[in-house]
């Protein structure tokens, strides 16, 4: 299996570190590999909905970000990544010790990449799938936007 | 045009007030009517991505919440609302003075409601459409889950 | 309001005429304008599901095609259009005299266009919304693919 | 691994046999198991788009149907299945000897099931992933609709 080039690994981690929302959520990168990115975050009180479990916006943000950085690992070194669209199906409440979001590239194109993510809630030793995401990422360069 | 019953209006606002993530984002209800809910939120530094504009997770959370409470206004008084699935297309960066998310019920069913939302970025007097959402909400009662 | 250039109008209608599946479904173009395309089709016996109403594949095909040609009207003359992704929410059974699919461009970009479509079932003088679609189209030139 | 009860197997195959659109497309069931259904279909001339490859409506119809029957295998014997919503990302043109659509249940709920499908184009001995789908199915009984 191939590993990430040090330059891409560094670029991706630096980009993630600049995402204030990920800092707000206490999210960290668990794993980074070509075409794959796994994040983890606690379910902080500030990110909950009216019943005390994680808000769909938290689950979405983690899944979308994991999928986006998975895509970024396969893009040219000068590129940044942008979400074109993303769909989430919520399967179970976001309750437990922490959420783990595993993003994966399904097809990396020059112009467009198709990605998916799974989000799990971990409690003690067990792990439940609570959401699946499917979407589209594009590379963007410094000044370019769609 | 019909207006919201006081009981549903109160229930919806109380539910929104308990969403910690909405408080974190500084979101407020601008308007609430049968089948419609409009929210507004600043683009706080804590909710930004790596380029200093609002994170897709912020835009999603506002659109999803506006759509969810739009659906709740048409549900029985004892019901709560839950997102089954939601799809977002991001059209432009979340930059400006504030975001406004307008959720709307397309079809309210007994078991399932189809909803949409539009999210705008407002700057000075102008307003740009930055995202559209389309999804499914279900009513849930106190203990019931899917 | 602007009207379509004769060249774009002709290109779009010729492309539609070459879509064998649209011929199979008996679909025709009702209206074509910049950023908008409306199709109609009967609910032929060959396009039904197990209960005798139109198959979700019929509703999807009409909505997707209407949205795609709506996008094509705003693309350069040498471009063809391709669906990147499309999401459909089915609201009611596809039953009636005919289906009408109205596609519309929400945002036309150089690289990516966001589109929506509504599909109606018409019976006598009445019209029911049976599906909504939201998706992404890209321009492609003769040999290029994603 | 569990196998399908004869009653569910028979009900599912009989329902598929009544889907006129599947007959039109020449589709057949390759495999049926608890929570999984695989279909195959040629890319008939009648199901093509303007460039001579399969129309997105064909790919969608096969993926949606495979996912729907996958869900039906886990539903009560008296239930039928209905698509609430479905999202498709198209990854490559539908060209080759035949399409194979593999549907799978991700989470079977009493009221709602989350499903996915992959659609492949097979040519000679090779197989390309051309589309992924993610959606929601619900059980319906004889007279009930959403």
Coordinates of C-alpha atoms in Angstrom, one line a residue:
Chain A
X1 CA 0.0 0.0 0.0
X2 CA 1.2 3.5 -0.9
X3 CA 1.7 6.1 1.8
X4 CA 1.1 9.8 1.6
X5 CA 4.0 12.0 0.4
X6 CA 5.3 14.2 3.3
X7 CA 4.3 17.3 1.4
X8 CA 0.7 16.3 1.0
X9 CA 0.5 15.0 4.5
X10 CA 1.8 18.3 5.8
X11 CA -0.5 20.4 3.6
X12 CA -3.5 18.4 4.6
X13 CA -2.8 18.6 8.4
X14 CA -2.1 22.3 8.1
X15 CA -5.3 23.0 6.3
X16 CA -7.2 21.0 8.9
X17 CA -5.5 22.9 11.7
X18 CA -6.8 26.1 10.2
X19 CA -10.5 25.0 10.3
X20 CA -11.8 26.9 13.3
X21 CA -15.0 24.8 13.3
X22 CA -13.0 21.6 13.8
X23 CA -11.1 23.2 16.7
X24 CA -14.5 24.3 18.2
X25 CA -15.7 20.7 18.0
X26 CA -12.4 19.4 19.4
X27 CA -11.8 17.3 16.3
X28 CA -8.5 15.6 15.5
X29 CA -7.1 13.6 12.6
X30 CA -6.9 9.9 13.6
X31 CA -5.5 8.7 10.3
X32 CA -4.5 10.0 6.9
X33 CA -3.7 7.9 3.9
X34 CA -4.0 8.2 0.1
X35 CA -7.7 8.6 -0.5
X36 CA -8.7 8.3 3.1
X37 CA -9.1 10.4 6.2
X38 CA -10.4 9.5 9.6
X39 CA -11.4 12.1 12.2
X40 CA -12.5 11.9 15.8
X41 CA -14.4 14.3 18.1
X42 CA -16.1 14.3 21.4
X43 CA -19.8 15.2 21.5
X44 CA -19.2 18.5 23.3
X45 CA -22.1 20.1 25.1
X46 CA -21.8 23.1 22.7
X47 CA -22.6 20.8 19.7
X48 CA -25.7 19.2 20.9
X49 CA -29.4 19.4 19.9
X50 CA -32.5 19.8 22.0
X51 CA -32.4 16.2 23.4
X52 CA -28.7 16.3 24.5
X53 CA -27.3 14.2 21.7
X54 CA -25.0 15.5 19.0
X55 CA -26.7 17.9 16.4
X56 CA -27.0 16.7 12.9
X57 CA -24.7 19.7 12.0
X58 CA -21.9 18.1 14.1
X59 CA -22.3 14.7 12.4
X60 CA -22.4 16.4 9.0
X61 CA -19.4 18.6 9.6
X62 CA -17.2 15.7 10.7
X63 CA -18.3 13.5 7.8
X64 CA -18.0 16.3 5.2
X65 CA -14.5 17.3 6.5
X66 CA -13.3 13.7 6.6
X67 CA -14.5 13.2 3.0
X68 CA -13.0 16.5 1.9
X69 CA -9.5 15.8 3.3
X70 CA -9.7 12.2 1.9
X71 CA -10.2 13.9 -1.5
X72 CA -7.4 16.4 -0.9
X73 CA -4.8 13.7 -0.4
X74 CA -5.3 12.7 -4.1
X75 CA -5.2 16.3 -5.5
X76 CA -2.2 18.2 -6.9
X77 CA 0.0 19.8 -4.2
X78 CA -1.1 23.3 -5.1
X79 CA -4.9 22.5 -4.8
X80 CA -7.3 23.1 -2.0
X81 CA -10.6 21.2 -1.8
X82 CA -14.2 22.4 -1.8
X83 CA -17.4 20.6 -1.3
X84 CA -19.8 20.9 -4.2
X85 CA -22.6 18.8 -2.6
X86 CA -23.1 16.3 0.1
X87 CA -25.9 14.1 1.2
X88 CA -26.3 12.6 4.7
X89 CA -28.5 9.8 5.9
X90 CA -28.8 9.8 9.7
X91 CA -29.2 6.3 11.1
X92 CA -29.1 6.7 14.9
X93 CA -28.6 9.4 17.5
X94 CA -25.1 10.8 18.0
X95 CA -24.7 9.6 21.5
X96 CA -21.6 8.1 23.1
X97 CA -18.0 8.9 24.1
X98 CA -17.0 10.2 20.8
X99 CA -17.7 10.3 17.0
X100 CA -15.4 8.9 14.4
X101 CA -15.8 9.9 10.8
X102 CA -14.1 7.9 8.1
X103 CA -13.9 9.6 4.7
X104 CA -13.0 7.8 1.5
X105 CA -12.5 8.6 -2.2
X106 CA -14.6 6.5 -4.5
X107 CA -13.4 8.0 -7.7
X108 CA -10.8 10.7 -8.1
X109 CA -11.2 12.7 -11.2
X110 CA -9.2 15.6 -12.6
X111 CA -12.2 18.0 -12.2
X112 CA -14.5 16.1 -9.8
X113 CA -14.1 13.5 -7.0
X114 CA -16.8 11.3 -5.7
X115 CA -16.5 10.6 -1.9
X116 CA -18.3 8.9 0.9
X117 CA -18.0 8.9 4.7
X118 CA -19.3 6.9 7.5
X119 CA -19.7 8.3 11.0
X120 CA -19.7 6.1 14.0
X121 CA -20.5 6.7 17.7
X122 CA -18.1 4.9 20.0
X123 CA -19.1 4.0 23.5
X124 CA -16.8 2.0 25.7
X125 CA -15.5 -0.7 23.3
X126 CA -18.6 -0.7 21.0
X127 CA -19.1 1.3 17.8
X128 CA -22.4 2.1 16.0
X129 CA -22.8 3.4 12.5
X130 CA -24.9 6.6 12.9
X131 CA -24.6 8.3 9.5
X132 CA -23.5 7.7 5.9
X133 CA -22.6 10.5 3.5
X134 CA -22.1 10.6 -0.2
X135 CA -20.9 13.7 -2.1
X136 CA -18.7 15.5 -4.6
X137 CA -15.5 17.4 -4.1
X138 CA -13.6 19.7 -6.5
X139 CA -10.0 21.0 -6.4
X140 CA -9.7 24.8 -6.3
X141 CA -6.6 26.8 -6.7
X142 CA -5.8 29.9 -4.7
X143 CA -8.0 32.4 -6.6
X144 CA -10.3 30.1 -8.6
X145 CA -13.8 29.5 -7.5
X146 CA -16.5 27.6 -9.4
Chain B
X1 CA -53.0 33.0 5.5
X2 CA -53.1 30.9 8.6
X3 CA -50.9 31.7 11.6
X4 CA -49.3 29.3 14.0
X5 CA -51.2 28.2 17.0
X6 CA -49.7 29.7 20.2
X7 CA -49.0 26.2 21.5
X8 CA -47.0 25.2 18.4
X9 CA -45.2 28.5 18.2
X10 CA -44.1 28.1 21.9
X11 CA -43.1 24.5 21.5
X12 CA -41.0 25.2 18.4
X13 CA -39.2 28.2 20.0
X14 CA -38.5 26.3 23.2
X15 CA -37.1 23.4 21.3
X16 CA -34.9 25.8 19.3
X17 CA -33.7 27.4 22.5
X18 CA -32.5 24.1 23.8
X19 CA -30.3 23.4 20.7
X20 CA -26.9 24.2 22.1
X21 CA -25.3 24.2 18.7
X22 CA -27.6 27.0 17.6
X23 CA -26.6 29.0 20.6
X24 CA -22.9 28.3 19.8
X25 CA -23.5 29.7 16.3
X26 CA -25.4 32.7 17.7
X27 CA -28.5 31.7 15.6
X28 CA -31.9 33.2 16.2
X29 CA -35.4 32.6 14.7
X30 CA -36.4 35.4 12.3
X31 CA -39.7 34.1 11.4
X32 CA -42.0 31.2 12.1
X33 CA -45.2 30.3 10.2
X34 CA -47.1 27.2 9.3
X35 CA -44.7 25.1 7.2
X36 CA -41.9 27.8 7.2
X37 CA -39.0 28.8 9.5
X38 CA -36.3 31.4 8.9
X39 CA -33.1 31.6 11.0
X40 CA -30.3 34.0 11.0
X41 CA -26.7 33.7 12.3
X42 CA -23.5 35.7 12.1
X43 CA -20.5 33.9 10.6
X44 CA -18.6 33.7 13.9
X45 CA -14.9 33.0 13.8
X46 CA -15.5 29.7 15.7
X47 CA -17.5 28.4 12.7
X48 CA -15.1 29.1 9.9
X49 CA -13.1 26.8 7.6
X50 CA -9.5 27.2 6.5
X51 CA -10.0 30.2 4.3
X52 CA -11.9 32.3 6.8
X53 CA -15.4 31.8 5.4
X54 CA -18.2 29.9 7.1
X55 CA -17.6 26.1 7.2
X56 CA -20.0 23.9 5.2
X57 CA -21.0 22.5 8.6
X58 CA -22.4 25.9 9.6
X59 CA -24.4 26.3 6.4
X60 CA -25.7 22.8 6.7
X61 CA -26.6 23.2 10.4
X62 CA -28.6 26.3 9.7
X63 CA -30.4 25.0 6.6
X64 CA -31.2 21.6 8.3
X65 CA -32.5 23.3 11.4
X66 CA -34.6 25.8 9.5
X67 CA -36.1 22.9 7.5
X68 CA -36.6 20.8 10.6
X69 CA -38.5 23.5 12.5
X70 CA -40.6 24.3 9.4
X71 CA -41.7 20.7 9.5
X72 CA -42.3 20.7 13.2
X73 CA -44.9 23.5 12.8
X74 CA -47.1 21.1 10.9
X75 CA -46.7 18.1 13.2
X76 CA -49.0 17.1 16.1
X77 CA -48.3 19.0 19.3
X78 CA -46.8 16.1 21.1
X79 CA -44.3 15.4 18.3
X80 CA -40.6 16.2 18.0
X81 CA -38.9 16.3 14.7
X82 CA -35.9 14.3 13.4
X83 CA -33.9 14.6 10.2
X84 CA -33.9 11.3 8.2
X85 CA -31.7 12.7 5.5
X86 CA -30.6 16.0 4.0
X87 CA -28.7 17.0 0.8
X88 CA -26.9 20.2 0.4
X89 CA -25.5 21.9 -2.8
X90 CA -23.1 24.6 -1.9
X91 CA -23.2 27.4 -4.5
X92 CA -20.9 30.1 -3.2
X93 CA -18.7 30.8 -0.1
X94 CA -20.4 31.6 3.2
X95 CA -19.0 35.2 3.4
X96 CA -20.8 38.3 4.5
X97 CA -22.4 39.9 7.5
X98 CA -24.7 37.0 8.3
X99 CA -26.4 33.9 7.0
X100 CA -30.1 33.6 6.6
X101 CA -31.7 30.1 6.3
X102 CA -35.2 29.8 5.0
X103 CA -36.8 26.3 5.5
X104 CA -40.0 25.3 3.9
X105 CA -42.2 22.2 3.9
X106 CA -42.9 20.9 0.4
X107 CA -45.2 18.0 1.5
X108 CA -46.3 17.2 5.0
X109 CA -47.2 13.6 5.5
X110 CA -48.3 11.7 8.5
X111 CA -45.2 9.6 8.5
X112 CA -42.7 11.6 6.4
X113 CA -42.3 15.3 5.4
X114 CA -40.3 16.5 2.4
X115 CA -38.6 19.8 3.1
X116 CA -36.2 22.3 1.4
X117 CA -34.1 25.2 2.6
X118 CA -32.3 28.0 1.0
X119 CA -29.3 29.7 2.7
X120 CA -28.3 33.2 1.8
X121 CA -25.3 35.3 2.7
X122 CA -26.2 38.9 3.4
X123 CA -23.7 41.8 3.1
X124 CA -24.9 45.3 3.5
X125 CA -28.1 45.5 1.6
X126 CA -27.4 42.6 -0.8
X127 CA -28.2 38.9 -0.5
X128 CA -26.6 35.9 -2.3
X129 CA -28.0 32.4 -2.4
X130 CA -25.1 30.3 -1.2
X131 CA -26.8 26.9 -0.6
X132 CA -29.9 24.8 -1.3
X133 CA -31.0 21.8 0.7
X134 CA -33.6 19.1 0.1
X135 CA -34.4 16.4 2.7
X136 CA -36.8 14.3 4.8
X137 CA -38.1 14.9 8.3
X138 CA -40.1 12.5 10.5
X139 CA -42.1 13.1 13.6
X140 CA -40.9 11.3 16.7
X141 CA -42.6 11.0 20.1
X142 CA -40.9 11.2 23.4
X143 CA -39.4 7.7 23.5
X144 CA -39.8 6.5 19.9
X145 CA -36.9 6.3 17.6
X146 CA -36.8 5.0 14.0
Chain C
X1 CA -37.0 38.4 -20.6
X2 CA -34.3 37.0 -22.8
X3 CA -35.0 34.2 -25.3
X4 CA -32.8 31.4 -26.4
X5 CA -30.5 31.9 -29.3
X6 CA -31.7 29.9 -32.3
X7 CA -28.4 27.9 -32.3
X8 CA -28.7 26.9 -28.7
X9 CA -32.4 26.1 -29.1
X10 CA -31.6 23.9 -32.1
X11 CA -28.7 22.2 -30.4
X12 CA -30.8 21.4 -27.3
X13 CA -33.7 20.0 -29.3
X14 CA -31.4 17.9 -31.5
X15 CA -29.7 16.5 -28.5
X16 CA -33.0 15.6 -26.9
X17 CA -34.2 14.0 -30.1
X18 CA -31.2 11.6 -30.0
X19 CA -32.0 10.4 -26.4
X20 CA -33.5 7.0 -27.2
X21 CA -34.8 6.6 -23.6
X22 CA -36.9 9.8 -24.0
X23 CA -38.4 8.4 -27.2
X24 CA -39.1 5.1 -25.4
X25 CA -41.0 7.1 -22.8
X26 CA -42.8 9.2 -25.4
X27 CA -41.4 12.4 -23.9
X28 CA -41.5 15.7 -25.6
X29 CA -40.2 19.2 -24.9
X30 CA -43.0 21.5 -23.8
X31 CA -40.9 24.6 -23.3
X32 CA -37.3 25.7 -23.6
X33 CA -36.0 29.0 -22.3
X34 CA -32.7 30.3 -20.9
X35 CA -32.1 28.2 -17.8
X36 CA -35.3 26.3 -18.0
X37 CA -36.7 23.2 -19.7
X38 CA -40.1 21.6 -19.4
X39 CA -40.8 18.1 -20.6
X40 CA -44.0 16.0 -20.7
X41 CA -44.6 12.3 -21.1
X42 CA -47.5 9.8 -20.7
X43 CA -47.1 7.1 -18.1
X44 CA -46.8 4.3 -20.6
X45 CA -47.5 0.7 -19.5
X46 CA -43.8 -0.1 -20.3
X47 CA -42.6 2.4 -17.7
X48 CA -44.6 1.2 -14.7
X49 CA -43.8 -0.5 -11.5
X50 CA -45.5 -3.4 -9.7
X51 CA -48.6 -1.4 -8.7
X52 CA -49.3 0.0 -12.1
X53 CA -48.1 3.5 -11.5
X54 CA -45.0 5.1 -13.1
X55 CA -41.7 3.6 -11.9
X56 CA -39.4 5.9 -9.9
X57 CA -37.0 5.4 -12.8
X58 CA -39.4 7.2 -15.1
X59 CA -39.9 10.1 -12.8
X60 CA -36.2 10.4 -12.2
X61 CA -35.4 10.2 -15.9
X62 CA -37.8 13.0 -16.8
X63 CA -36.6 15.2 -13.9
X64 CA -33.0 14.6 -14.6
X65 CA -33.3 15.2 -18.3
X66 CA -35.4 18.4 -17.8
X67 CA -32.7 19.7 -15.4
X68 CA -29.9 18.7 -17.7
X69 CA -31.3 20.5 -20.7
X70 CA -32.1 23.6 -18.6
X71 CA -28.4 23.7 -17.8
X72 CA -27.4 23.1 -21.4
X73 CA -29.2 26.3 -22.5
X74 CA -26.7 28.3 -20.5
X75 CA -23.6 26.5 -21.6
X76 CA -21.3 27.4 -24.5
X77 CA -22.5 26.3 -27.9
X78 CA -19.9 23.6 -28.3
X79 CA -20.6 22.0 -24.9
X80 CA -22.7 18.9 -24.1
X81 CA -24.1 18.4 -20.6
X82 CA -23.6 15.5 -18.2
X83 CA -25.2 14.7 -14.8
X84 CA -22.6 14.6 -12.0
X85 CA -25.2 13.7 -9.3
X86 CA -28.9 14.0 -8.7
X87 CA -31.2 13.5 -5.7
X88 CA -34.9 12.9 -5.9
X89 CA -37.5 12.9 -3.2
X90 CA -40.7 11.1 -4.2
X91 CA -43.8 12.7 -2.8
X92 CA -46.7 10.8 -4.3
X93 CA -47.4 8.0 -6.8
X94 CA -46.8 8.8 -10.5
X95 CA -50.4 8.3 -11.5
X96 CA -52.5 10.4 -14.0
X97 CA -52.8 11.4 -17.6
X98 CA -49.2 12.5 -18.0
X99 CA -46.1 13.6 -16.1
X100 CA -44.6 17.1 -16.6
X101 CA -41.0 17.8 -15.5
X102 CA -39.9 21.4 -15.1
X103 CA -36.1 21.8 -14.8
X104 CA -34.4 25.0 -13.7
X105 CA -30.9 26.3 -13.2
X106 CA -30.2 27.6 -9.8
X107 CA -26.7 28.7 -10.4
X108 CA -24.8 28.4 -13.7
X109 CA -21.0 28.2 -13.2
X110 CA -18.2 27.9 -15.6
X111 CA -17.3 24.4 -14.3
X112 CA -20.4 23.4 -12.4
X113 CA -24.1 24.2 -12.5
X114 CA -26.6 23.6 -9.7
X115 CA -30.1 22.6 -10.9
X116 CA -33.5 21.6 -9.6
X117 CA -36.6 20.0 -11.1
X118 CA -40.1 19.5 -10.1
X119 CA -42.2 16.6 -11.5
X120 CA -46.0 16.9 -11.6
X121 CA -48.7 14.4 -12.4
X122 CA -51.5 15.9 -14.4
X123 CA -55.0 14.4 -14.3
X124 CA -57.8 16.2 -16.1
X125 CA -57.4 19.8 -15.1
X126 CA -55.5 19.2 -11.9
X127 CA -51.8 18.9 -11.2
X128 CA -50.0 17.3 -8.3
X129 CA -46.3 17.7 -7.4
X130 CA -45.0 14.1 -7.2
X131 CA -41.2 14.6 -7.0
X132 CA -38.5 17.2 -6.4
X133 CA -34.9 16.9 -7.6
X134 CA -31.7 18.7 -6.8
X135 CA -28.4 18.1 -8.6
X136 CA -25.2 19.1 -10.4
X137 CA -24.5 19.3 -14.1
X138 CA -21.2 19.9 -15.9
X139 CA -20.4 20.9 -19.4
X140 CA -18.4 18.4 -21.4
X141 CA -16.8 18.8 -24.8
X142 CA -16.7 16.2 -27.5
X143 CA -13.9 14.0 -26.2
X144 CA -13.6 15.2 -22.6
X145 CA -14.9 13.3 -19.7
X146 CA -14.5 14.0 -15.9
Chain D
X1 CA -25.1 -16.8 6.9
X2 CA -28.9 -16.8 6.9
X3 CA -30.9 -17.4 3.7
X4 CA -34.1 -15.9 2.6
X5 CA -37.3 -17.6 3.7
X6 CA -39.1 -19.1 0.7
X7 CA -42.1 -16.8 1.2
X8 CA -40.0 -13.7 1.1
X9 CA -38.0 -14.9 -1.8
X10 CA -41.1 -15.7 -3.8
X11 CA -42.8 -12.4 -2.9
X12 CA -39.8 -10.4 -3.9
X13 CA -39.4 -12.2 -7.2
X14 CA -43.1 -11.9 -8.0
X15 CA -43.0 -8.2 -7.3
X16 CA -40.0 -7.7 -9.5
X17 CA -41.7 -9.7 -12.3
X18 CA -44.6 -7.2 -12.2
X19 CA -42.3 -4.2 -12.7
X20 CA -42.9 -3.4 -16.4
X21 CA -40.0 -1.0 -16.6
X22 CA -37.6 -3.8 -15.5
X23 CA -39.0 -6.0 -18.3
X24 CA -38.6 -3.1 -20.7
X25 CA -35.0 -2.8 -19.7
X26 CA -34.4 -6.6 -19.9
X27 CA -33.4 -6.7 -16.2
X28 CA -33.2 -9.9 -14.2
X29 CA -32.4 -10.8 -10.6
X30 CA -28.9 -12.2 -10.3
X31 CA -28.9 -12.7 -6.6
X32 CA -31.2 -12.3 -3.6
X33 CA -30.3 -12.6 0.0
X34 CA -31.4 -11.1 3.3
X35 CA -30.7 -7.3 2.9
X36 CA -29.1 -7.7 -0.5
X37 CA -30.3 -7.8 -4.1
X38 CA -28.3 -7.8 -7.3
X39 CA -29.8 -7.1 -10.7
X40 CA -28.3 -7.2 -14.3
X41 CA -29.5 -5.7 -17.5
X42 CA -28.1 -5.1 -21.0
X43 CA -27.7 -1.6 -22.2
X44 CA -30.5 -1.8 -24.7
X45 CA -30.7 0.7 -27.6
X46 CA -34.0 1.9 -26.2
X47 CA -32.4 3.0 -22.9
X48 CA -29.6 5.1 -24.3
X49 CA -28.9 8.8 -24.2
X50 CA -27.7 11.1 -27.0
X51 CA -24.1 9.7 -27.1
X52 CA -25.2 6.0 -27.3
X53 CA -24.3 5.0 -23.8
X54 CA -26.9 4.1 -21.1
X55 CA -29.1 7.0 -19.9
X56 CA -28.7 8.1 -16.3
X57 CA -32.4 7.1 -16.0
X58 CA -31.4 3.5 -16.7
X59 CA -28.6 3.5 -14.2
X60 CA -30.8 5.1 -11.6
X61 CA -33.7 2.7 -12.2
X62 CA -31.5 -0.4 -11.8
X63 CA -29.7 1.0 -8.7
X64 CA -33.0 2.1 -7.1
X65 CA -34.7 -1.2 -7.8
X66 CA -31.9 -3.3 -6.4
X67 CA -31.8 -1.1 -3.3
X68 CA -35.6 -1.3 -2.9
X69 CA -35.7 -5.1 -3.2
X70 CA -32.8 -5.4 -0.8
X71 CA -34.9 -3.5 1.7
X72 CA -38.0 -5.6 0.9
X73 CA -36.2 -8.8 2.0
X74 CA -36.0 -7.5 5.5
X75 CA -39.6 -6.2 5.8
X76 CA -42.7 -8.1 7.1
X77 CA -44.2 -10.5 4.7
X78 CA -47.3 -8.4 4.1
X79 CA -45.3 -5.2 3.2
X80 CA -44.5 -3.7 -0.1
X81 CA -41.6 -1.3 -0.5
X82 CA -41.5 2.4 -1.6
X83 CA -38.6 4.7 -2.3
X84 CA -38.8 7.9 -0.2
X85 CA -35.7 9.4 -1.7
X86 CA -32.6 8.4 -3.6
X87 CA -29.3 10.1 -4.5
X88 CA -27.1 9.0 -7.3
X89 CA -23.5 10.0 -8.1
X90 CA -22.6 9.1 -11.7
X91 CA -18.9 8.2 -12.0
X92 CA -18.4 7.0 -15.6
X93 CA -20.4 6.4 -18.7
X94 CA -22.8 3.4 -18.8
X95 CA -21.0 1.6 -21.6
X96 CA -20.2 -2.2 -21.9
X97 CA -21.9 -5.5 -22.2
X98 CA -24.3 -5.1 -19.3
X99 CA -24.9 -3.2 -16.1
X100 CA -25.0 -4.9 -12.7
X101 CA -26.6 -3.2 -9.8
X102 CA -25.9 -4.4 -6.2
X103 CA -28.3 -3.1 -3.6
X104 CA -27.7 -3.4 0.1
X105 CA -29.5 -2.5 3.3
X106 CA -27.3 -0.3 5.7
X107 CA -29.9 -0.1 8.4
X108 CA -33.3 -1.7 8.5
X109 CA -35.7 0.1 10.8
X110 CA -39.3 -0.5 11.5
X111 CA -40.4 2.7 9.8
X112 CA -37.5 3.6 7.6
X113 CA -34.6 1.7 6.0
X114 CA -31.3 3.2 4.8
X115 CA -30.0 1.6 1.6
X116 CA -27.1 1.9 -0.8
X117 CA -26.4 0.5 -4.3
X118 CA -23.4 0.3 -6.6
X119 CA -23.8 0.0 -10.3
X120 CA -21.1 -1.6 -12.4
X121 CA -20.6 -1.8 -16.2
X122 CA -19.2 -5.1 -17.2
X123 CA -17.2 -5.5 -20.5
X124 CA -15.6 -8.9 -21.2
X125 CA -14.1 -9.9 -17.9
X126 CA -13.7 -6.4 -16.5
X127 CA -16.0 -4.4 -14.3
X128 CA -16.1 -0.7 -13.7
X129 CA -18.0 1.1 -10.9
X130 CA -20.1 3.7 -12.8
X131 CA -22.5 4.9 -10.1
X132 CA -23.2 4.9 -6.3
X133 CA -26.6 5.5 -4.8
X134 CA -27.7 6.2 -1.2
X135 CA -31.4 6.5 -0.1
X136 CA -34.3 5.7 2.0
X137 CA -37.0 3.0 1.7
X138 CA -40.2 2.6 3.6
X139 CA -42.6 -0.4 4.0
X140 CA -46.1 0.2 2.8
X141 CA -49.1 -2.1 3.2
X142 CA -51.7 -2.7 0.6
X143 CA -53.8 0.5 0.9
X144 CA -51.4 2.7 3.0
X145 CA -49.4 5.5 1.4
X146 CA -47.2 8.1 3.1

